[in-house]
XYZ file of C-alpha atoms in Angstrom:
516
model
C 16.867 -13.873 2.082
C 16.883 -17.666 2.162
C 13.386 -19.176 2.317
C 12.553 -22.781 3.077
C 9.305 -24.119 1.522
C 7.786 -26.770 3.817
C 5.896 -29.694 2.688
C -9.569 -23.570 13.962
C -12.662 -23.937 13.180
C -15.024 -23.418 10.247
C -17.089 -20.901 12.154
C -14.074 -18.603 12.312
C -13.706 -18.757 8.548
C -17.374 -17.965 8.102
C -16.996 -15.024 10.437
C -13.972 -13.792 8.510
C -15.830 -14.031 5.219
C -18.718 -12.160 6.765
C -16.506 -9.259 7.805
C -14.812 -9.024 4.412
C -17.913 -7.768 2.641
C -16.482 -8.780 -0.750
C -17.554 -11.852 -2.674
C -14.333 -13.740 -2.142
C -14.337 -17.066 -3.995
C -12.202 -19.830 -2.560
C -8.642 -20.178 -3.759
C -9.536 -23.237 -5.814
C -12.762 -21.877 -7.330
C -13.303 -20.188 -10.671
C -13.474 -16.393 -10.683
C -14.861 -13.906 -13.212
C -11.527 -12.096 -13.120
C -8.086 -13.392 -12.318
C -7.679 -12.121 -8.763
C -5.674 -12.920 -5.657
C -7.262 -12.797 -2.218
C -4.498 -11.880 0.238
C -5.037 -12.058 4.009
C -3.166 -9.280 5.813
C -2.713 -8.717 9.543
C -5.189 -5.846 9.736
C -6.468 -2.605 8.318
C -3.757 -0.264 6.994
C -3.729 3.025 8.930
C -3.138 4.925 5.673
C -2.208 4.253 2.059
C 0.374 7.046 2.076
C 3.492 4.887 1.984
C 5.800 7.885 2.370
C 4.319 8.914 5.697
C 4.716 5.722 7.719
C 7.249 2.914 8.196
C 4.355 0.469 8.798
C 5.105 -2.788 6.966
C 1.447 -3.382 6.077
C 1.229 -0.110 4.125
C 4.463 -0.928 2.305
C 3.313 -4.458 1.381
C 0.200 -3.100 -0.326
C 1.461 0.116 -1.889
C 4.783 -1.185 -3.279
C 2.602 -2.549 -6.095
C 1.415 1.004 -6.874
C 4.534 3.092 -6.246
C 8.148 2.460 -7.222
C 11.522 3.829 -6.186
C 14.600 5.038 -8.046
C 16.597 2.038 -6.789
C 15.768 -1.293 -5.206
C 17.374 -4.504 -3.883
C 17.969 -7.691 -5.829
C 17.823 -11.208 -4.365
C 21.344 -10.832 -2.918
C 20.560 -7.422 -1.349
C 22.609 -5.568 -3.966
C 21.422 -2.080 -4.860
C 20.190 -1.919 -8.454
C 18.207 0.630 -10.506
C 14.414 0.579 -10.804
C 13.033 3.889 -12.128
C 16.587 5.121 -12.612
C 18.170 4.057 -15.894
C 21.360 2.926 -14.161
C 23.441 3.524 -11.074
C 24.184 7.196 -10.346
C 27.288 9.131 -11.290
C 28.905 10.077 -7.984
C 31.471 12.856 -7.595
C 34.930 12.049 -6.253
C 34.126 13.611 -2.875
C 30.908 11.545 -2.571
C 28.711 14.619 -2.289
C 27.018 14.833 -5.689
C 24.780 12.152 -7.237
C 23.672 12.452 -10.862
C 20.676 10.238 -11.658
C 19.172 9.618 -15.115
C 15.599 8.325 -15.297
C 14.365 5.624 -17.659
C 12.628 7.022 -20.711
C 9.013 6.123 -21.461
C 7.888 5.210 -17.920
C 4.151 5.891 -17.663
C 2.337 7.211 -14.618
C -1.086 5.770 -13.833
C -2.567 9.073 -15.048
C -1.286 8.288 -18.550
C 1.537 10.785 -18.998
C 5.252 10.023 -18.851
C 7.258 10.317 -15.667
C 9.766 13.172 -15.621
C 12.435 14.637 -13.364
C 10.049 17.197 -11.855
C 7.858 14.349 -10.547
C 10.909 12.786 -8.918
C 12.105 16.027 -7.316
C 8.626 16.870 -5.986
C 8.182 13.305 -4.670
C 11.543 13.206 -2.901
C 11.013 16.650 -1.358
C 7.691 15.503 0.078
C 9.301 12.270 1.337
C 12.011 14.273 3.099
C 9.294 16.321 4.825
C 6.850 13.604 5.958
C 8.843 10.382 6.372
C 11.006 9.622 9.438
C 13.421 7.957 7.017
C 13.204 10.895 4.632
C 13.814 13.400 7.402
C 17.115 11.679 8.142
C 18.109 12.062 4.503
C 16.879 15.658 4.416
C 19.367 16.563 7.138
C 22.138 15.453 4.754
C 20.873 17.146 1.551
C 22.159 20.520 0.388
C 20.149 20.642 -2.841
C 17.826 18.524 -4.958
C 17.122 19.731 -8.504
C 15.906 18.555 -11.900
C 18.433 18.609 -14.728
C 16.399 18.481 -17.897
C 13.406 16.153 -18.420
C 15.121 12.978 -17.178
C 17.972 14.177 -14.954
C 18.022 14.564 -11.170
C 20.934 15.901 -9.145
C 21.305 15.424 -5.393
C 24.037 17.381 -3.621
C 24.885 16.414 -0.050
C 26.385 18.496 2.734
C 28.846 15.682 3.459
C 29.359 12.157 2.242
C 26.401 9.922 3.204
C 27.013 6.242 2.531
C 23.403 5.029 3.136
C 21.798 7.372 0.567
C 20.986 4.827 -2.152
C 19.840 2.238 0.410
C 17.495 4.826 1.905
C 16.116 5.626 -1.551
C 15.595 1.903 -2.217
C 13.948 0.861 1.058
C 10.328 -0.305 0.567
C 9.206 0.651 4.096
C 8.694 4.391 4.601
C 9.278 4.404 0.860
C 10.813 7.230 -1.160
C 7.879 6.617 -3.490
C 7.845 8.416 -6.815
C 4.421 9.833 -7.712
C 2.788 12.301 -10.077
C 3.688 15.817 -8.961
C 0.098 17.031 -9.431
C -1.150 14.415 -6.953
C 1.130 15.571 -4.147
C -0.793 16.853 -1.147
C -0.844 16.566 2.608
C -2.631 14.345 3.339
C -2.262 12.361 0.128
C -5.666 11.848 -1.522
C -4.668 10.381 -4.885
C -2.278 7.482 -5.384
C -0.761 7.965 -8.841
C 2.431 5.978 -9.224
C 4.236 3.971 -11.891
C 3.845 0.428 -10.523
C 2.422 -2.678 -12.218
C -0.853 -2.179 -10.327
C -2.934 0.933 -9.806
C -5.102 1.846 -6.858
C -8.790 1.142 -7.511
C -10.766 1.154 -4.279
C -10.524 0.982 -0.510
C -13.343 -0.194 1.701
C -12.219 0.185 5.328
C -12.164 -3.102 7.258
C -13.055 -4.962 4.041
C -10.331 -4.683 1.404
C -7.927 -2.585 -0.623
C -8.351 -3.333 -4.320
C -5.566 -2.863 -6.887
C -6.001 -3.463 -10.617
C -3.514 -4.221 -13.368
C -1.897 -1.199 -15.071
C -1.961 -1.985 -18.775
C 0.678 0.619 -19.712
C 3.231 -0.465 -17.111
C 6.823 -0.009 -18.287
C 8.732 -3.010 -16.972
C 12.505 -3.310 -16.782
C 14.109 -5.810 -19.136
C 16.339 -7.573 -16.583
C 15.270 -10.963 -15.221
C 13.368 -10.795 -11.916
C 15.607 -10.972 -8.841
C 14.313 -10.070 -5.396
C 12.490 -6.760 -5.718
C 14.374 -5.930 -8.923
C 14.121 -6.677 -12.599
C 11.058 -7.333 -14.722
C 7.724 -6.957 -12.952
C 4.677 -8.439 -14.672
C 1.100 -7.907 -13.479
C -0.109 -11.379 -14.409
C -3.237 -11.154 -12.256
C -5.964 -8.626 -13.066
C -6.686 -7.792 -9.427
C -5.007 -7.931 -6.038
C -7.372 -7.872 -3.059
C -5.697 -7.134 0.278
C -8.101 -8.263 2.993
C -7.666 -7.268 6.673
C -7.909 -10.369 8.886
C -6.729 -9.211 12.333
C -7.089 -12.564 14.092
C -4.062 -14.752 13.367
C -5.979 -18.012 13.851
C -8.629 -16.805 11.418
C -5.898 -16.293 8.830
C -4.790 -19.889 9.433
C -8.336 -21.221 9.056
C -8.939 -19.119 5.969
C -5.784 -20.470 4.334
C -6.754 -24.068 5.156
C -10.282 -23.541 3.838
C -9.063 -22.077 0.539
C -10.479 -18.647 1.359
C -7.143 -16.944 0.663
C -4.399 -17.476 -1.869
C -1.908 -16.058 0.630
C -1.982 -15.504 4.400
C 0.659 -13.342 6.045
C 2.423 -13.747 9.409
C 0.840 -16.852 10.901
C 1.514 -18.133 14.434
C 4.470 -20.505 14.535
C 2.408 -23.041 16.511
C 0.206 -23.491 13.412
C 3.126 -24.970 11.448
C 2.296 -28.575 12.390
C -1.307 -28.256 11.174
C -0.247 -26.618 7.942
C 2.372 -29.301 7.259
C -0.322 -31.975 7.561
C -2.541 -30.228 4.996
C -0.186 -30.213 2.006
C -3.095 -30.666 -0.408
C -4.722 -27.461 0.855
C -1.875 -25.119 1.708
C 1.876 -24.648 1.323
C 3.540 -23.294 4.500
C 6.612 -21.090 4.083
C 9.087 -20.593 6.915
C 11.563 -17.755 6.457
C 14.554 -18.174 8.843
C 16.170 -15.039 10.335
C 13.264 -13.041 8.933
C 13.682 -10.145 11.323
C 13.926 -8.941 14.889
C 11.341 -7.795 17.422
C 12.323 -4.686 19.361
C 10.992 -2.568 22.206
C 10.841 1.183 21.638
C 11.153 3.516 24.640
C 9.601 6.975 24.858
C 12.687 9.111 25.531
C 10.690 12.351 25.355
C 8.007 12.122 28.068
C 6.698 9.773 30.739
C 8.268 7.249 33.055
C 10.947 6.108 30.587
C 12.157 9.568 29.550
C 15.214 9.373 31.815
C 18.123 7.290 30.591
C 18.925 5.844 34.027
C 15.399 4.461 34.409
C 15.536 2.935 30.933
C 18.789 1.249 31.960
C 17.035 -0.172 35.012
C 14.229 -1.493 32.797
C 16.801 -3.061 30.474
C 18.326 -4.876 33.444
C 14.897 -6.250 34.424
C 14.079 -7.692 31.018
C 14.799 -11.192 29.770
C 14.461 -11.224 25.983
C 15.076 -14.986 25.896
C 11.945 -15.620 27.949
C 10.025 -13.119 25.821
C 11.069 -14.871 22.595
C 10.018 -18.243 23.982
C 6.592 -16.807 24.787
C 6.311 -15.153 21.388
C 7.479 -18.015 19.181
C 7.503 -21.233 21.243
C 9.553 -23.590 19.084
C 13.273 -22.914 19.552
C 13.754 -23.462 15.807
C 11.878 -20.228 15.227
C 13.996 -17.780 17.238
C 17.526 -16.956 18.380
C 18.136 -15.099 21.642
C 21.164 -12.908 20.917
C 21.937 -9.263 21.532
C 24.008 -8.536 18.428
C 21.896 -6.561 15.967
C 23.417 -8.259 12.920
C 24.073 -12.016 12.571
C 27.516 -13.547 12.782
C 29.261 -13.675 9.430
C 27.794 -10.379 8.225
C 29.838 -7.160 7.823
C 28.106 -5.430 10.747
C 28.271 -8.203 13.326
C 29.394 -6.930 16.747
C 28.991 -7.985 20.377
C 29.443 -4.391 21.630
C 27.173 -3.751 24.602
C 25.721 -7.252 24.677
C 26.831 -7.844 28.261
C 23.650 -5.890 29.077
C 21.454 -8.203 27.003
C 19.094 -10.704 28.635
C 20.114 -9.938 32.239
C 16.620 -10.491 33.745
C 17.905 -9.376 37.148
C 14.940 -8.020 39.120
C 16.924 -7.227 42.279
C 19.622 -5.281 40.431
C 16.997 -3.490 38.349
C 15.021 -2.440 41.435
C 18.161 -0.952 42.994
C 19.008 0.888 39.765
C 15.480 2.281 39.484
C 15.437 3.509 43.090
C 18.818 5.169 42.647
C 17.533 6.836 39.450
C 14.545 8.278 41.340
C 11.753 6.049 40.050
C 8.653 6.751 42.186
C 6.167 4.177 40.942
C 5.024 6.047 37.837
C 3.015 3.896 35.380
C 4.953 2.179 32.595
C 2.383 2.048 29.783
C 3.168 -0.808 27.391
C 1.468 -0.403 24.013
C 0.862 -3.583 22.035
C -1.568 -5.288 19.663
C -3.013 -8.754 19.074
C -2.697 -8.419 15.305
C 0.844 -9.693 15.747
C 0.345 -12.479 18.271
C 4.024 -12.603 19.152
C 3.984 -8.893 20.070
C 1.172 -9.484 22.545
C 2.679 -12.645 24.020
C 6.029 -10.934 24.520
C 4.297 -7.934 26.098
C 2.655 -10.159 28.701
C 6.043 -11.526 29.767
C 7.681 -8.093 29.662
C 5.026 -6.645 31.960
C 5.618 -9.414 34.512
C 9.395 -8.982 34.344
C 9.035 -5.253 34.993
C 6.585 -5.834 37.854
C 9.046 -8.201 39.539
C 11.566 -5.354 39.502
C 9.101 -2.933 41.099
C 7.845 -1.119 38.018
C 4.139 -0.328 37.740
C 3.618 -1.942 34.331
C 0.302 -1.414 32.542
C -0.578 -3.292 29.365
C -2.554 -1.330 26.752
C -3.793 -3.706 24.042
C -5.184 -1.956 20.940
C -5.744 -2.558 17.245
C -2.548 -2.244 15.200
C -3.866 0.798 13.330
C -4.632 2.430 16.690
C -1.133 1.630 17.956
C 0.377 3.333 14.911
C -1.687 6.432 15.682
C -0.974 6.485 19.422
C 2.754 5.968 19.148
C 2.947 9.359 17.395
C 1.805 11.063 20.635
C 4.476 11.006 23.393
C 1.808 11.537 26.073
C 0.130 8.185 25.443
C 2.792 5.504 25.980
C 6.135 4.574 27.518
C 7.128 1.380 25.644
C 5.718 -0.177 22.485
C 6.565 -3.433 20.732
C 7.221 -3.778 17.033
C 9.503 -5.679 14.681
C 11.614 -5.187 11.574
C 13.089 -7.231 8.795
C 16.842 -7.760 8.688
C 18.466 -5.477 6.118
C 22.036 -5.140 4.829
C 22.387 -1.450 5.802
C 22.186 -0.375 9.483
C 20.424 2.903 8.731
C 17.447 1.115 7.195
C 16.065 -0.138 10.488
C 14.935 0.576 13.067
C 13.677 4.102 12.253
C 14.808 5.253 15.714
C 18.339 5.436 14.307
C 17.091 8.356 12.251
C 15.445 11.537 13.478
C 11.823 12.117 14.399
C 10.613 8.518 14.653
C 8.376 7.615 17.637
C 10.652 7.387 20.657
C 12.312 10.678 19.669
C 15.819 9.535 20.563
C 18.368 12.314 20.277
C 21.702 12.713 22.015
C 25.239 13.965 21.277
C 26.596 10.414 21.508
C 24.057 9.195 18.952
C 24.802 12.003 16.523
C 28.566 11.550 16.808
C 28.492 7.774 16.333
C 26.064 7.916 13.409
C 27.944 10.734 11.676
C 31.128 8.657 11.717
C 29.265 5.606 10.352
C 27.369 7.455 7.646
C 30.228 9.573 6.356
C 32.546 6.603 5.882
C 32.289 5.394 2.254
C 34.538 2.348 2.706
C 32.336 -0.678 3.483
C 35.240 -2.491 5.159
C 35.570 0.269 7.752
C 31.888 0.758 8.463
C 31.545 -2.481 10.469
C 33.758 -1.208 13.304
C 31.916 2.112 13.270
C 28.578 0.314 13.594
C 29.920 -1.370 16.753
C 30.197 2.088 18.336
C 26.578 2.855 17.417
C 25.438 -0.456 18.914
C 27.298 0.389 22.120
C 25.479 3.738 22.346
C 22.161 1.936 21.898
C 22.952 -0.318 24.862
C 24.146 2.645 26.917
C 21.198 4.962 26.236
C 18.445 2.344 25.672
C 16.260 4.091 23.073
C 15.152 0.609 22.037
C 15.978 -2.997 22.921
C 16.828 -5.560 20.266
C 14.990 -8.677 21.504
C 16.517 -11.305 19.198
C 15.964 -12.892 15.781
C 12.857 -14.735 14.600
C 11.569 -16.792 11.706
C 8.361 -15.878 9.897
C 5.579 -18.263 8.899
C 3.219 -17.538 6.030
C 1.180 -19.750 3.712
C 0.117 -19.846 0.077
C -2.447 -21.826 -1.848
C -1.044 -24.709 -3.921
C -2.473 -22.962 -6.991
C -0.401 -19.803 -6.463
C 2.672 -19.982 -8.700
C 5.714 -17.729 -8.951
C 5.517 -16.457 -5.391
C 8.854 -16.082 -3.583
C 8.696 -14.938 0.051
C 10.492 -11.749 1.007
C 10.454 -9.415 3.980
C 7.761 -7.392 2.206
C 5.736 -9.940 0.184
C 4.856 -8.896 -3.355
C 2.588 -10.419 -5.980
C 3.758 -9.205 -9.361
C 5.122 -12.152 -11.383
C 2.643 -14.499 -9.695
C -0.190 -16.472 -11.289
C -2.770 -19.148 -10.582
C -2.804 -22.641 -12.048
C -5.770 -23.247 -14.286
């Protein structure tokens, strides 16, 4: 992903430091240990990275757990814990994977094929992403100490991308640590889990016996070096507090800052380095297709007609440089670009929507919109969405909760009708959003979905998959399990002393250091 480096009050910073509960020296001050203080958007709901697609959990725990494959800087699939790319049978159904020799787990013993098989089986049971893969798998077995064999029911083109995805990660862990819920976090990564103090920090420490790859670093791939002794992930739910903390030198890195803070950050080049990532991702609205006022397809269509994503993006991001209002899921010039269904994007037609809703039998049931202030743009978009729905006659109710609470509530179909979230842009359609799989909140399932996705996923030829994605995108517009709002840029900030940091969708801090 291309990244462009760009050259409120002290009481808020003091309040943030008071809630941290950890002696956090400023980014420019000497520390007893080499440590990074990293301001995150909130408290992670769990540290079990297999069980949730929440970005925050992935950002932290990708330092502890690793995957068989990963993505390089050009989004190519490359090996991580695997020695090389798999041997695939001619019919595309059998994958033979050889593990790297000498990879140490945080418990001290060497990783083996039984760890991988046990880890992947758990992932296929607990992860929405893993459940989608599980539906395709006929068998998963160890072949000797370092061999793993996956046999599929049919060809499944996204398999390696699913195994490489950091979010909802197919994390490889020590087989003896596997439990439900997960209580120990024993991986192979450059950092090991040390301590969690809720609402204060998650502390990771350097793993001295880490077995790094020899290739040069590229994206998430290649050599990973734990230069810093400690990584301290600090929950700072208020976006403006993250800005103030970055400006005051409280944090070496601050994630997902409000776009309107860019001007202030640009004027403080001696204190902070702003980083704007264009086309970072897309916000989207997830509909509860299982229960409640949005369970019926015709009413979701009426809601789609009422909504104006362009107005929502303007409210969420302000500066037109920071968003693009377009209904195509993938950008122009990419293999999966399509305008299928986009005639239904950004209609914002209250009169037409009201007529559609009445014809569909809408009787004034509440439309409960679940959102959080941890992501300011989510909340700002939700305010506009509620007004757009009200103009069309819907009884919109805004439920504003902590992000961790939202992640809990969205798992219960009785508690919401629409929630707002976002995703990074990835090179494989099946990587996001999770609603394209099975079992993710929203619970979208239909014959049209299954037919369109089966055609896409069983086609091994990349040149043919673009046209098949267009049919999936059309089904999304027809059945409205979610609404793609548009594209947005992401703003974060680092301390001038932080070296080696390259922004990515899921920021990572191996290969980073501090100037003396």
